[in-house]
Structures are given as structure tokens and as C-alpha cells.
């Protein structure tokens, strides 16, 4: 299975990505990018391959970050057709190198990078890349995420909860989230009754993460949320406390 996953980032995908960029930026050096992005690609695993391609993007896109970001955003394909995140297979990972590019090179261009992630997460979740901004610009990023709790797109709203999870799988920890969970809790409050099941499932997973270090706080939140709860919110709380239930 691991071999099948990493094989997603293949020379054919690199050529496709180059074609998408060249479509909106005719000066893009397609052949040179493909050469660099595919050289040594087979030595890496899934995330390593995405990072390898992201490094080639940095080399061959315009060196001015805002110009490079504009090219990437204009090259994006269609958004998710449904609100659900399941069932898309590996397809959204096509944009993983784009999110890595934003995480690594965009921290000094906050507004442009957050705007780009707003576009990207409607095609490939930016739950990993947004964590770099939570680390570097916590107050500013939380303010943007608060606005995004009211975004009409479910994938943007899901990013608010998923990107701030204390123990997001495969992602680096954000140093302050586990020690200061109260800074993030208003976001969960805003999303606990979201109309999209994919958002509510993310909130449940976030609360489950919280229960692993702050069990009493997670139980207090769960008890409060169960007062006058809808069936959907009861399901959310039950899912959120699954790890605590296993621990007895």
C-alpha cells in the first residue's frame, strides 16, 4: 500500500502539473522543471516526493513570491464537487506540493498566503500548511480562521477545525495549541452544529485529540454540548469521546 501511495507522485503527474502551470504562465520552463522534479523522485516516500516537487516549483517559478503564488493560484483546477472529503481517493494530493510551497516560502506574505490557502483547501486540504501560520502568526491566523467559520464552503470551514487539531496525524505539533487550548475552543463552538457532516466529524476528532491531554476540559465541553443537543451533536460527542471511552 505504501508503494502505491508514493507512486501517485510519478513522472506523469509532474508533466501534468507542469502543463497546468504553463497554461497560465507561458514563460514557465516546463522541460527544466520536469527534469528537476523527476530527478531522484523515486528515492522518496509520499511526502518526500511532494516536497521534492515543491522544491522544483521554487526553483522554476518566478522568484518573487507573490508573483509565483499568483501563477499557482491561477493554475488551479476545479474545486471539490461535494462537501464530503471522503471518496476522492488520492486526487486531492495533486496539490500537496502547492501547499508545501506556501508553508515553506510564504510566511512573510501573510495575507496573500492565507488567501491562497483559502483557494487551495477547496481542492486539497491545507490542514498541514496552515499550521506553519498558526506557529508564526498565531493571533493573525486565528482571526482569519474565525472569519472562515462562516465561510459558505464546507472545506474552508473544515480547515478551521482540522488545521488547529492538537494532534493532527502526520503533522508537526503547533507549540502553543496543547498548552493553550482555550485560544482555539471558540472556533469549535462556532462549528459544532455545522450543517456539513465532514465539518462536524473534524470537530469530533479535534475534541478527541483534546481529551488525550485535557480530559477534564473535554468532558466539560461534551457535557455542556449535550444539553438540548440535536441528534447530530450527540453523534459528534459520542465520536469525540471514543478514545476516552477506550481508556475507561
GROMACS .gro file of C-alpha atoms in nm:
model
  248
    1UNK     CA    1   0.000   0.000   0.000
    2UNK     CA    2   0.282   0.244   0.088
    3UNK     CA    3   0.435   0.183  -0.254
    4UNK     CA    4   0.103   0.254  -0.424
    5UNK     CA    5   0.062   0.580  -0.230
    6UNK     CA    6   0.405   0.721  -0.307
    7UNK     CA    7   0.372   0.616  -0.673
    8UNK     CA    8   0.095   0.875  -0.703
    9UNK     CA    9   0.369   1.137  -0.742
   10UNK     CA   10   0.500   0.999  -1.068
   11UNK     CA   11   0.679   1.149  -1.369
   12UNK     CA   12   0.341   1.156  -1.544
   13UNK     CA   13   0.195   1.366  -1.261
   14UNK     CA   14   0.492   1.605  -1.277
   15UNK     CA   15   0.433   1.655  -1.650
   16UNK     CA   16   0.064   1.716  -1.588
   17UNK     CA   17   0.144   1.971  -1.317
   18UNK     CA   18   0.390   2.146  -1.549
   19UNK     CA   19   0.124   2.164  -1.817
   20UNK     CA   20  -0.126   2.321  -1.578
   21UNK     CA   21   0.124   2.592  -1.483
   22UNK     CA   22   0.239   2.655  -1.841
   23UNK     CA   23  -0.125   2.701  -1.939
   24UNK     CA   24  -0.140   3.022  -1.731
   25UNK     CA   25   0.229   3.120  -1.738
   26UNK     CA   26   0.381   3.074  -2.081
   27UNK     CA   27   0.730   3.165  -1.958
   28UNK     CA   28   0.735   2.860  -1.728
   29UNK     CA   29   1.041   2.644  -1.818
   30UNK     CA   30   0.846   2.320  -1.849
   31UNK     CA   31   1.130   2.093  -1.960
   32UNK     CA   32   1.369   2.214  -1.691
   33UNK     CA   33   1.103   2.181  -1.422
   34UNK     CA   34   1.013   1.827  -1.528
   35UNK     CA   35   1.381   1.733  -1.535
   36UNK     CA   36   1.448   1.862  -1.184
   37UNK     CA   37   1.119   1.745  -1.033
   38UNK     CA   38   1.161   1.389  -1.160
   39UNK     CA   39   1.535   1.351  -1.095
   40UNK     CA   40   1.568   1.134  -0.784
   41UNK     CA   41   1.192   1.131  -0.725
   42UNK     CA   42   1.187   0.753  -0.685
   43UNK     CA   43   1.411   0.772  -0.377
   44UNK     CA   44   1.139   0.943  -0.170
   45UNK     CA   45   0.822   0.834   0.004
   46UNK     CA   46   0.487   1.012  -0.042
   47UNK     CA   47   0.550   1.337   0.148
   48UNK     CA   48   0.913   1.339   0.041
   49UNK     CA   49   0.807   1.325  -0.322
   50UNK     CA   50   0.567   1.614  -0.271
   51UNK     CA   51   0.844   1.815  -0.106
   52UNK     CA   52   1.083   1.729  -0.390
   53UNK     CA   53   0.832   1.864  -0.642
   54UNK     CA   54   0.771   2.172  -0.426
   55UNK     CA   55   1.145   2.244  -0.430
   56UNK     CA   56   1.143   2.228  -0.810
   57UNK     CA   57   0.848   2.469  -0.812
   58UNK     CA   58   1.051   2.713  -0.603
   59UNK     CA   59   1.341   2.689  -0.846
   60UNK     CA   60   1.142   2.743  -1.166
   61UNK     CA   61   0.851   2.970  -1.070
   62UNK     CA   62   0.914   3.347  -1.057
   63UNK     CA   63   1.147   3.417  -0.766
   64UNK     CA   64   0.921   3.695  -0.639
   65UNK     CA   65   0.689   3.501  -0.405
   66UNK     CA   66   0.369   3.699  -0.471
   67UNK     CA   67   0.416   3.653  -0.848
   68UNK     CA   68   0.486   3.281  -0.804
   69UNK     CA   69   0.181   3.242  -0.583
   70UNK     CA   70  -0.037   3.420  -0.838
   71UNK     CA   71   0.076   3.172  -1.102
   72UNK     CA   72  -0.002   2.873  -0.879
   73UNK     CA   73  -0.347   3.001  -0.785
   74UNK     CA   74  -0.438   3.076  -1.147
   75UNK     CA   75  -0.330   2.725  -1.245
   76UNK     CA   76  -0.569   2.552  -1.004
   77UNK     CA   77  -0.832   2.318  -1.140
   78UNK     CA   78  -1.194   2.267  -1.032
   79UNK     CA   79  -1.299   2.268  -0.669
   80UNK     CA   80  -1.437   1.965  -0.485
   81UNK     CA   81  -1.778   1.884  -0.627
   82UNK     CA   82  -1.929   1.785  -0.291
   83UNK     CA   83  -1.896   1.885   0.072
   84UNK     CA   84  -1.768   1.542   0.171
   85UNK     CA   85  -1.393   1.480   0.197
   86UNK     CA   86  -1.424   1.103   0.171
   87UNK     CA   87  -1.442   0.930  -0.165
   88UNK     CA   88  -1.193   1.149  -0.354
   89UNK     CA   89  -0.912   0.895  -0.332
   90UNK     CA   90  -0.563   1.033  -0.394
   91UNK     CA   91  -0.674   1.302  -0.640
   92UNK     CA   92  -0.657   1.598  -0.396
   93UNK     CA   93  -0.293   1.515  -0.322
   94UNK     CA   94  -0.211   1.661  -0.664
   95UNK     CA   95  -0.195   1.998  -0.488
   96UNK     CA   96   0.013   1.885  -0.189
   97UNK     CA   97   0.332   2.036  -0.340
   98UNK     CA   98   0.145   2.366  -0.377
   99UNK     CA   99   0.052   2.368  -0.008
  100UNK     CA  100   0.410   2.284   0.088
  101UNK     CA  101   0.533   2.573  -0.126
  102UNK     CA  102   0.302   2.809   0.062
  103UNK     CA  103   0.402   2.672   0.403
  104UNK     CA  104   0.774   2.699   0.336
  105UNK     CA  105   0.805   3.021   0.140
  106UNK     CA  106   0.503   3.235   0.221
  107UNK     CA  107   0.531   3.318   0.589
  108UNK     CA  108   0.644   3.675   0.526
  109UNK     CA  109   0.347   3.732   0.294
  110UNK     CA  110   0.065   3.655   0.536
  111UNK     CA  111  -0.238   3.798   0.358
  112UNK     CA  112  -0.151   3.656   0.016
  113UNK     CA  113  -0.066   3.316   0.161
  114UNK     CA  114  -0.384   3.287   0.364
  115UNK     CA  115  -0.586   3.388   0.058
  116UNK     CA  116  -0.408   3.121  -0.145
  117UNK     CA  117  -0.483   2.857   0.119
  118UNK     CA  118  -0.848   2.962   0.107
  119UNK     CA  119  -0.839   2.868  -0.263
  120UNK     CA  120  -0.626   2.557  -0.225
  121UNK     CA  121  -0.824   2.398   0.058
  122UNK     CA  122  -1.129   2.382  -0.168
  123UNK     CA  123  -0.926   2.136  -0.375
  124UNK     CA  124  -0.674   1.986  -0.130
  125UNK     CA  125  -0.695   2.036   0.244
  126UNK     CA  126  -0.445   2.293   0.377
  127UNK     CA  127  -0.457   2.137   0.725
  128UNK     CA  128  -0.078   2.086   0.715
  129UNK     CA  129   0.029   2.418   0.563
  130UNK     CA  130  -0.190   2.638   0.782
  131UNK     CA  131  -0.006   2.508   1.089
  132UNK     CA  132   0.306   2.697   0.983
  133UNK     CA  133   0.099   3.016   1.001
  134UNK     CA  134  -0.052   2.923   1.337
  135UNK     CA  135   0.303   2.885   1.466
  136UNK     CA  136   0.445   3.203   1.312
  137UNK     CA  137   0.137   3.429   1.322
  138UNK     CA  138  -0.098   3.282   1.589
  139UNK     CA  139  -0.320   3.583   1.658
  140UNK     CA  140  -0.347   3.686   1.293
  141UNK     CA  141  -0.419   3.332   1.177
  142UNK     CA  142  -0.683   3.274   1.446
  143UNK     CA  143  -0.856   3.593   1.337
  144UNK     CA  144  -0.873   3.468   0.979
  145UNK     CA  145  -0.993   3.124   1.090
  146UNK     CA  146  -1.267   3.287   1.296
  147UNK     CA  147  -1.396   3.453   0.977
  148UNK     CA  148  -1.370   3.123   0.794
  149UNK     CA  149  -1.608   2.952   1.041
  150UNK     CA  150  -1.878   3.144   0.849
  151UNK     CA  151  -1.744   3.068   0.501
  152UNK     CA  152  -2.003   2.922   0.261
  153UNK     CA  153  -1.762   2.646   0.156
  154UNK     CA  154  -1.758   2.341   0.385
  155UNK     CA  155  -1.395   2.258   0.304
  156UNK     CA  156  -1.287   2.602   0.425
  157UNK     CA  157  -1.487   2.557   0.746
  158UNK     CA  158  -1.341   2.210   0.797
  159UNK     CA  159  -0.989   2.353   0.766
  160UNK     CA  160  -1.061   2.573   1.070
  161UNK     CA  161  -1.111   2.271   1.294
  162UNK     CA  162  -0.876   2.025   1.125
  163UNK     CA  163  -0.581   2.263   1.091
  164UNK     CA  164  -0.596   2.353   1.462
  165UNK     CA  165  -0.615   1.995   1.594
  166UNK     CA  166  -0.372   1.942   1.882
  167UNK     CA  167  -0.251   1.609   1.743
  168UNK     CA  168  -0.321   1.616   1.372
  169UNK     CA  169  -0.185   1.290   1.226
  170UNK     CA  170   0.130   1.319   1.012
  171UNK     CA  171   0.162   1.688   1.101
  172UNK     CA  172   0.407   1.877   1.322
  173UNK     CA  173   0.270   1.994   1.656
  174UNK     CA  174   0.192   2.365   1.693
  175UNK     CA  175   0.378   2.455   2.012
  176UNK     CA  176   0.103   2.652   2.186
  177UNK     CA  177  -0.215   2.464   2.092
  178UNK     CA  178  -0.198   2.187   2.353
  179UNK     CA  179  -0.084   2.423   2.628
  180UNK     CA  180  -0.342   2.694   2.548
  181UNK     CA  181  -0.649   2.511   2.412
  182UNK     CA  182  -0.878   2.792   2.523
  183UNK     CA  183  -0.749   3.002   2.231
  184UNK     CA  184  -0.893   2.755   1.982
  185UNK     CA  185  -1.213   2.648   2.156
  186UNK     CA  186  -1.425   2.940   2.022
  187UNK     CA  187  -1.367   2.800   1.674
  188UNK     CA  188  -1.509   2.462   1.777
  189UNK     CA  189  -1.806   2.630   1.941
  190UNK     CA  190  -1.882   2.803   1.613
  191UNK     CA  191  -1.865   2.477   1.417
  192UNK     CA  192  -2.022   2.217   1.649
  193UNK     CA  193  -2.359   2.240   1.474
  194UNK     CA  194  -2.225   2.287   1.123
  195UNK     CA  195  -2.461   2.163   0.853
  196UNK     CA  196  -2.182   1.960   0.686
  197UNK     CA  197  -2.103   1.619   0.832
  198UNK     CA  198  -1.740   1.649   0.724
  199UNK     CA  199  -1.703   1.961   0.942
  200UNK     CA  200  -1.875   1.803   1.244
  201UNK     CA  201  -1.654   1.495   1.207
  202UNK     CA  202  -1.347   1.718   1.217
  203UNK     CA  203  -1.475   1.891   1.532
  204UNK     CA  204  -1.523   1.549   1.691
  205UNK     CA  205  -1.169   1.447   1.601
  206UNK     CA  206  -1.038   1.775   1.742
  207UNK     CA  207  -1.221   1.721   2.071
  208UNK     CA  208  -1.089   1.364   2.078
  209UNK     CA  209  -0.735   1.500   2.045
  210UNK     CA  210  -0.804   1.743   2.328
  211UNK     CA  211  -0.923   1.463   2.557
  212UNK     CA  212  -0.583   1.293   2.540
  213UNK     CA  213  -0.412   1.574   2.735
  214UNK     CA  214  -0.701   1.775   2.882
  215UNK     CA  215  -0.958   1.508   2.965
  216UNK     CA  216  -1.147   1.714   3.224
  217UNK     CA  217  -1.183   2.005   2.982
  218UNK     CA  218  -1.302   1.774   2.704
  219UNK     CA  219  -1.561   1.617   2.936
  220UNK     CA  220  -1.682   1.961   3.047
  221UNK     CA  221  -1.726   2.067   2.684
  222UNK     CA  222  -1.902   1.741   2.598
  223UNK     CA  223  -2.142   1.769   2.892
  224UNK     CA  224  -2.228   2.127   2.800
  225UNK     CA  225  -2.279   2.039   2.434
  226UNK     CA  226  -2.516   1.755   2.526
  227UNK     CA  227  -2.763   1.993   2.691
  228UNK     CA  228  -3.054   2.021   2.449
  229UNK     CA  229  -2.840   1.858   2.181
  230UNK     CA  230  -2.964   1.756   1.839
  231UNK     CA  231  -2.907   1.400   1.718
  232UNK     CA  232  -2.620   1.526   1.505
  233UNK     CA  233  -2.447   1.690   1.801
  234UNK     CA  234  -2.497   1.379   2.014
  235UNK     CA  235  -2.327   1.175   1.742
  236UNK     CA  236  -2.043   1.428   1.737
  237UNK     CA  237  -1.988   1.399   2.113
  238UNK     CA  238  -2.003   1.020   2.106
  239UNK     CA  239  -1.740   1.014   1.831
  240UNK     CA  240  -1.529   1.272   2.016
  241UNK     CA  241  -1.510   1.066   2.336
  242UNK     CA  242  -1.424   0.734   2.172
  243UNK     CA  243  -1.061   0.736   2.291
  244UNK     CA  244  -1.160   0.835   2.644
  245UNK     CA  245  -1.417   0.554   2.649
  246UNK     CA  246  -1.150   0.302   2.547
  247UNK     CA  247  -0.930   0.428   2.831
  248UNK     CA  248  -1.221   0.376   3.070
   0.00000   0.00000   0.00000
